[in-house]
């Protein structure tokens, strides 16, 4: 047995092996002379084979146990943490905000758009006849008298000289 060659770190060899095998992605072996590799703990991953250490999960992502890649937080969620273990650990966006897939932060809706719900990946444009001048809002305002508002308007525009309106939502 003493004449057999020990495995190198990042590799393993089960009983009776004729060669060492590199640890597969999602697993590591920090020591030599081992018969198996260890799965990366939840919150870490390893994308390459033959490695000795798992790495922290990427911000905006989560890593289950044995992960070979960091998986992005779904749209409508975000995170700055580097140790998330499941999609449920990602933070939901608040109303008035959105987050695309893999986000590290939520973003307020731009003027002219709104989002009344939490956990959304985009904002909705204000309908024609409504507007929203402030970022991060949940509802659009009716266009004012003497003004008109196109779809996605961030401001009510005054009726042109020589015209008027007593109606709202033009």
PDB file of C-alpha atoms in Angstrom:
ATOM      1  CA  UNK A   1       0.000   0.000   0.000  1.00  0.00           C
ATOM      2  CA  UNK A   2       2.923   2.330   0.677  1.00  0.00           C
ATOM      3  CA  UNK A   3       3.971   2.118  -2.978  1.00  0.00           C
ATOM      4  CA  UNK A   4       0.644   3.571  -4.214  1.00  0.00           C
ATOM      5  CA  UNK A   5       0.734   7.246  -5.248  1.00  0.00           C
ATOM      6  CA  UNK A   6      -1.375   9.601  -3.071  1.00  0.00           C
ATOM      7  CA  UNK A   7      -3.872  11.858  -4.815  1.00  0.00           C
ATOM      8  CA  UNK A   8      -3.125  15.573  -5.156  1.00  0.00           C
ATOM      9  CA  UNK A   9      -5.387  18.209  -3.576  1.00  0.00           C
ATOM     10  CA  UNK A  10      -8.385  18.859  -5.851  1.00  0.00           C
ATOM     11  CA  UNK A  11      -8.460  15.175  -6.865  1.00  0.00           C
ATOM     12  CA  UNK A  12      -9.735  11.849  -5.525  1.00  0.00           C
ATOM     13  CA  UNK A  13      -9.238   8.120  -6.147  1.00  0.00           C
ATOM     14  CA  UNK A  14     -11.606   5.404  -4.868  1.00  0.00           C
ATOM     15  CA  UNK A  15     -10.238   2.037  -3.793  1.00  0.00           C
ATOM     16  CA  UNK A  16      -8.563   0.177  -6.662  1.00  0.00           C
ATOM     17  CA  UNK A  17      -8.071   3.247  -8.884  1.00  0.00           C
ATOM     18  CA  UNK A  18      -5.401   3.321 -11.559  1.00  0.00           C
ATOM     19  CA  UNK A  19      -5.381   7.124 -11.726  1.00  0.00           C
ATOM     20  CA  UNK A  20      -6.581  10.133  -9.788  1.00  0.00           C
ATOM     21  CA  UNK A  21      -9.714  11.997 -10.910  1.00  0.00           C
ATOM     22  CA  UNK A  22     -10.243  15.760 -10.598  1.00  0.00           C
ATOM     23  CA  UNK A  23     -13.133  16.853  -8.395  1.00  0.00           C
ATOM     24  CA  UNK A  24     -16.127  17.822 -10.548  1.00  0.00           C
ATOM     25  CA  UNK A  25     -17.615  21.336 -10.547  1.00  0.00           C
ATOM     26  CA  UNK A  26     -19.635  21.868  -7.367  1.00  0.00           C
ATOM     27  CA  UNK A  27     -17.160  19.849  -5.305  1.00  0.00           C
ATOM     28  CA  UNK A  28     -13.653  20.314  -3.915  1.00  0.00           C
ATOM     29  CA  UNK A  29     -10.922  18.462  -2.051  1.00  0.00           C
ATOM     30  CA  UNK A  30      -8.512  20.647  -0.074  1.00  0.00           C
ATOM     31  CA  UNK A  31      -6.374  17.662   1.008  1.00  0.00           C
ATOM     32  CA  UNK A  32      -4.349  15.012  -0.792  1.00  0.00           C
ATOM     33  CA  UNK A  33      -4.716  11.237  -0.330  1.00  0.00           C
ATOM     34  CA  UNK A  34      -8.545  11.270  -0.410  1.00  0.00           C
ATOM     35  CA  UNK A  35     -11.078   8.834  -1.857  1.00  0.00           C
ATOM     36  CA  UNK A  36     -13.821  11.388  -2.534  1.00  0.00           C
ATOM     37  CA  UNK A  37     -14.525  15.090  -2.963  1.00  0.00           C
ATOM     38  CA  UNK A  38     -16.683  17.293  -0.733  1.00  0.00           C
ATOM     39  CA  UNK A  39     -19.748  19.097  -2.097  1.00  0.00           C
ATOM     40  CA  UNK A  40     -19.644  22.876  -1.786  1.00  0.00           C
ATOM     41  CA  UNK A  41     -21.711  24.084   1.169  1.00  0.00           C
ATOM     42  CA  UNK A  42     -24.914  26.017   0.483  1.00  0.00           C
ATOM     43  CA  UNK A  43     -24.062  29.673  -0.159  1.00  0.00           C
ATOM     44  CA  UNK A  44     -20.875  28.751  -2.073  1.00  0.00           C
ATOM     45  CA  UNK A  45     -20.065  27.239  -5.464  1.00  0.00           C
ATOM     46  CA  UNK A  46     -17.216  26.008  -7.631  1.00  0.00           C
ATOM     47  CA  UNK A  47     -17.468  26.238 -11.418  1.00  0.00           C
ATOM     48  CA  UNK A  48     -14.182  24.491 -12.292  1.00  0.00           C
ATOM     49  CA  UNK A  49     -13.007  20.928 -11.821  1.00  0.00           C
ATOM     50  CA  UNK A  50     -10.007  19.922  -9.739  1.00  0.00           C
ATOM     51  CA  UNK A  51     -10.321  22.750  -7.224  1.00  0.00           C
ATOM     52  CA  UNK A  52      -9.441  22.903  -3.546  1.00  0.00           C
ATOM     53  CA  UNK A  53     -11.855  25.608  -2.324  1.00  0.00           C
ATOM     54  CA  UNK A  54     -15.406  26.717  -2.979  1.00  0.00           C
ATOM     55  CA  UNK A  55     -16.025  30.425  -3.578  1.00  0.00           C
ATOM     56  CA  UNK A  56     -18.674  32.733  -2.138  1.00  0.00           C
ATOM     57  CA  UNK A  57     -21.866  33.077  -4.112  1.00  0.00           C
ATOM     58  CA  UNK A  58     -22.098  36.183  -6.316  1.00  0.00           C
ATOM     59  CA  UNK A  59     -24.209  39.207  -5.261  1.00  0.00           C
ATOM     60  CA  UNK A  60     -27.638  39.027  -6.906  1.00  0.00           C
ATOM     61  CA  UNK A  61     -27.425  35.215  -6.899  1.00  0.00           C
ATOM     62  CA  UNK A  62     -27.942  32.161  -4.705  1.00  0.00           C
ATOM     63  CA  UNK A  63     -26.060  28.859  -4.447  1.00  0.00           C
ATOM     64  CA  UNK A  64     -27.587  25.577  -3.239  1.00  0.00           C
ATOM     65  CA  UNK A  65     -25.347  22.890  -1.709  1.00  0.00           C
ATOM     66  CA  UNK A  66     -23.108  21.346  -4.387  1.00  0.00           C
ATOM     67  CA  UNK A  67     -23.626  24.262  -6.786  1.00  0.00           C
ATOM     68  CA  UNK A  68     -21.436  24.416  -9.878  1.00  0.00           C
ATOM     69  CA  UNK A  69     -22.687  27.925 -10.669  1.00  0.00           C
ATOM     70  CA  UNK A  70     -24.305  30.883  -8.943  1.00  0.00           C
ATOM     71  CA  UNK A  71     -27.963  31.122 -10.010  1.00  0.00           C
ATOM     72  CA  UNK A  72     -29.388  34.640 -10.420  1.00  0.00           C
ATOM     73  CA  UNK A  73     -32.174  36.000  -8.229  1.00  0.00           C
ATOM     74  CA  UNK A  74     -35.383  36.006 -10.287  1.00  0.00           C
ATOM     75  CA  UNK A  75     -36.772  39.217 -11.746  1.00  0.00           C
ATOM     76  CA  UNK A  76     -38.600  41.148  -9.051  1.00  0.00           C
ATOM     77  CA  UNK A  77     -36.010  40.192  -6.435  1.00  0.00           C
ATOM     78  CA  UNK A  78     -32.476  41.252  -5.538  1.00  0.00           C
ATOM     79  CA  UNK A  79     -29.651  40.806  -3.020  1.00  0.00           C
ATOM     80  CA  UNK A  80     -26.195  42.137  -2.153  1.00  0.00           C
ATOM     81  CA  UNK A  81     -25.403  39.076  -0.013  1.00  0.00           C
ATOM     82  CA  UNK A  82     -22.762  36.561  -1.094  1.00  0.00           C
ATOM     83  CA  UNK A  83     -24.139  33.683   0.986  1.00  0.00           C
ATOM     84  CA  UNK A  84     -27.709  33.069  -0.213  1.00  0.00           C
ATOM     85  CA  UNK A  85     -28.705  29.397  -0.329  1.00  0.00           C
ATOM     86  CA  UNK A  86     -32.038  29.509  -2.231  1.00  0.00           C
ATOM     87  CA  UNK A  87     -34.175  31.749  -4.429  1.00  0.00           C
ATOM     88  CA  UNK A  88     -36.394  32.382  -1.395  1.00  0.00           C
ATOM     89  CA  UNK A  89     -33.469  34.225   0.245  1.00  0.00           C
ATOM     90  CA  UNK A  90     -33.549  36.978  -2.419  1.00  0.00           C
ATOM     91  CA  UNK A  91     -35.332  40.192  -1.315  1.00  0.00           C
ATOM     92  CA  UNK A  92     -38.637  41.094  -2.983  1.00  0.00           C
ATOM     93  CA  UNK A  93     -38.881  44.522  -4.573  1.00  0.00           C
ATOM     94  CA  UNK A  94     -41.153  47.041  -2.855  1.00  0.00           C
ATOM     95  CA  UNK A  95     -44.119  48.647  -4.623  1.00  0.00           C
ATOM     96  CA  UNK A  96     -42.885  51.545  -6.775  1.00  0.00           C
ATOM     97  CA  UNK A  97     -39.680  49.627  -7.586  1.00  0.00           C
ATOM     98  CA  UNK A  98     -38.435  46.899  -9.932  1.00  0.00           C
ATOM     99  CA  UNK A  99     -35.453  44.567 -10.330  1.00  0.00           C
ATOM    100  CA  UNK A 100     -34.402  42.627 -13.433  1.00  0.00           C
ATOM    101  CA  UNK A 101     -33.005  39.082 -13.118  1.00  0.00           C
ATOM    102  CA  UNK A 102     -29.748  38.940 -11.113  1.00  0.00           C
ATOM    103  CA  UNK A 103     -30.106  42.391  -9.529  1.00  0.00           C
ATOM    104  CA  UNK A 104     -28.140  43.532  -6.511  1.00  0.00           C
ATOM    105  CA  UNK A 105     -30.612  46.333  -5.742  1.00  0.00           C
ATOM    106  CA  UNK A 106     -34.140  47.447  -6.450  1.00  0.00           C
ATOM    107  CA  UNK A 107     -34.605  50.453  -8.719  1.00  0.00           C
ATOM    108  CA  UNK A 108     -37.347  53.086  -8.315  1.00  0.00           C
ATOM    109  CA  UNK A 109     -39.772  53.366 -11.225  1.00  0.00           C
ATOM    110  CA  UNK A 110     -38.933  56.352 -13.446  1.00  0.00           C
ATOM    111  CA  UNK A 111     -41.282  59.326 -13.751  1.00  0.00           C
ATOM    112  CA  UNK A 112     -44.056  58.365 -16.179  1.00  0.00           C
ATOM    113  CA  UNK A 113     -44.068  54.777 -14.857  1.00  0.00           C
ATOM    114  CA  UNK A 114     -45.452  53.088 -11.738  1.00  0.00           C
ATOM    115  CA  UNK A 115     -45.561  49.700 -10.039  1.00  0.00           C
ATOM    116  CA  UNK A 116     -48.373  49.082  -7.532  1.00  0.00           C
ATOM    117  CA  UNK A 117     -47.197  45.555  -6.644  1.00  0.00           C
ATOM    118  CA  UNK A 118     -44.157  44.096  -4.902  1.00  0.00           C
ATOM    119  CA  UNK A 119     -41.822  41.490  -6.450  1.00  0.00           C
ATOM    120  CA  UNK A 120     -41.905  42.869 -10.012  1.00  0.00           C
ATOM    121  CA  UNK A 121     -39.252  42.971 -12.726  1.00  0.00           C
ATOM    122  CA  UNK A 122     -40.483  46.087 -14.511  1.00  0.00           C
ATOM    123  CA  UNK A 123     -42.661  49.180 -14.148  1.00  0.00           C
ATOM    124  CA  UNK A 124     -45.827  50.017 -16.071  1.00  0.00           C
ATOM    125  CA  UNK A 125     -46.161  53.166 -18.184  1.00  0.00           C
ATOM    126  CA  UNK A 126     -48.921  55.546 -17.142  1.00  0.00           C
ATOM    127  CA  UNK A 127     -51.906  55.252 -19.486  1.00  0.00           C
ATOM    128  CA  UNK A 128     -52.807  58.100 -21.823  1.00  0.00           C
ATOM    129  CA  UNK A 129     -54.683  60.756 -19.834  1.00  0.00           C
ATOM    130  CA  UNK A 130     -52.546  60.133 -16.731  1.00  0.00           C
ATOM    131  CA  UNK A 131     -49.035  61.058 -15.620  1.00  0.00           C
ATOM    132  CA  UNK A 132     -46.551  60.620 -12.782  1.00  0.00           C
ATOM    133  CA  UNK A 133     -43.882  63.240 -12.152  1.00  0.00           C
ATOM    134  CA  UNK A 134     -42.158  61.527  -9.204  1.00  0.00           C
ATOM    135  CA  UNK A 135     -39.920  58.434  -9.317  1.00  0.00           C
ATOM    136  CA  UNK A 136     -40.795  55.354  -7.246  1.00  0.00           C
ATOM    137  CA  UNK A 137     -44.568  55.779  -7.220  1.00  0.00           C
ATOM    138  CA  UNK A 138     -47.388  53.234  -7.165  1.00  0.00           C
ATOM    139  CA  UNK A 139     -50.154  55.104  -9.027  1.00  0.00           C
ATOM    140  CA  UNK A 140     -50.516  57.589 -11.878  1.00  0.00           C
ATOM    141  CA  UNK A 141     -52.342  60.909 -11.442  1.00  0.00           C
ATOM    142  CA  UNK A 142     -55.153  62.107 -13.703  1.00  0.00           C
ATOM    143  CA  UNK A 143     -54.091  64.749 -16.176  1.00  0.00           C
ATOM    144  CA  UNK A 144     -55.023  68.257 -15.015  1.00  0.00           C
ATOM    145  CA  UNK A 145     -57.655  70.574 -16.535  1.00  0.00           C
ATOM    146  CA  UNK A 146     -56.211  72.615 -19.342  1.00  0.00           C
ATOM    147  CA  UNK A 147     -53.585  69.927 -20.000  1.00  0.00           C
ATOM    148  CA  UNK A 148     -53.117  66.639 -21.834  1.00  0.00           C
ATOM    149  CA  UNK A 149     -50.980  63.577 -21.098  1.00  0.00           C
ATOM    150  CA  UNK A 150     -49.669  61.018 -23.595  1.00  0.00           C
ATOM    151  CA  UNK A 151     -49.020  57.411 -22.492  1.00  0.00           C
ATOM    152  CA  UNK A 152     -45.964  57.291 -20.205  1.00  0.00           C
ATOM    153  CA  UNK A 153     -46.127  61.030 -19.438  1.00  0.00           C
ATOM    154  CA  UNK A 154     -43.948  62.380 -16.648  1.00  0.00           C
ATOM    155  CA  UNK A 155     -45.757  65.746 -16.721  1.00  0.00           C
ATOM    156  CA  UNK A 156     -49.051  67.230 -17.803  1.00  0.00           C
ATOM    157  CA  UNK A 157     -48.545  69.356 -20.912  1.00  0.00           C
ATOM    158  CA  UNK A 158     -50.638  72.538 -21.248  1.00  0.00           C
ATOM    159  CA  UNK A 159     -53.173  72.854 -24.029  1.00  0.00           C
ATOM    160  CA  UNK A 160     -51.767  74.940 -26.875  1.00  0.00           C
ATOM    161  CA  UNK A 161     -52.461  78.637 -27.161  1.00  0.00           C
ATOM    162  CA  UNK A 162     -55.935  79.140 -28.536  1.00  0.00           C
ATOM    163  CA  UNK A 163     -57.306  75.895 -27.015  1.00  0.00           C
ATOM    164  CA  UNK A 164     -58.584  74.830 -23.604  1.00  0.00           C
ATOM    165  CA  UNK A 165     -60.204  71.993 -21.694  1.00  0.00           C
ATOM    166  CA  UNK A 166     -62.201  71.722 -18.491  1.00  0.00           C
ATOM    167  CA  UNK A 167     -61.860  67.911 -18.547  1.00  0.00           C
ATOM    168  CA  UNK A 168     -59.237  65.881 -16.779  1.00  0.00           C
ATOM    169  CA  UNK A 169     -57.537  62.829 -18.278  1.00  0.00           C
ATOM    170  CA  UNK A 170     -57.054  64.247 -21.809  1.00  0.00           C
TER     171      UNK A 170
END
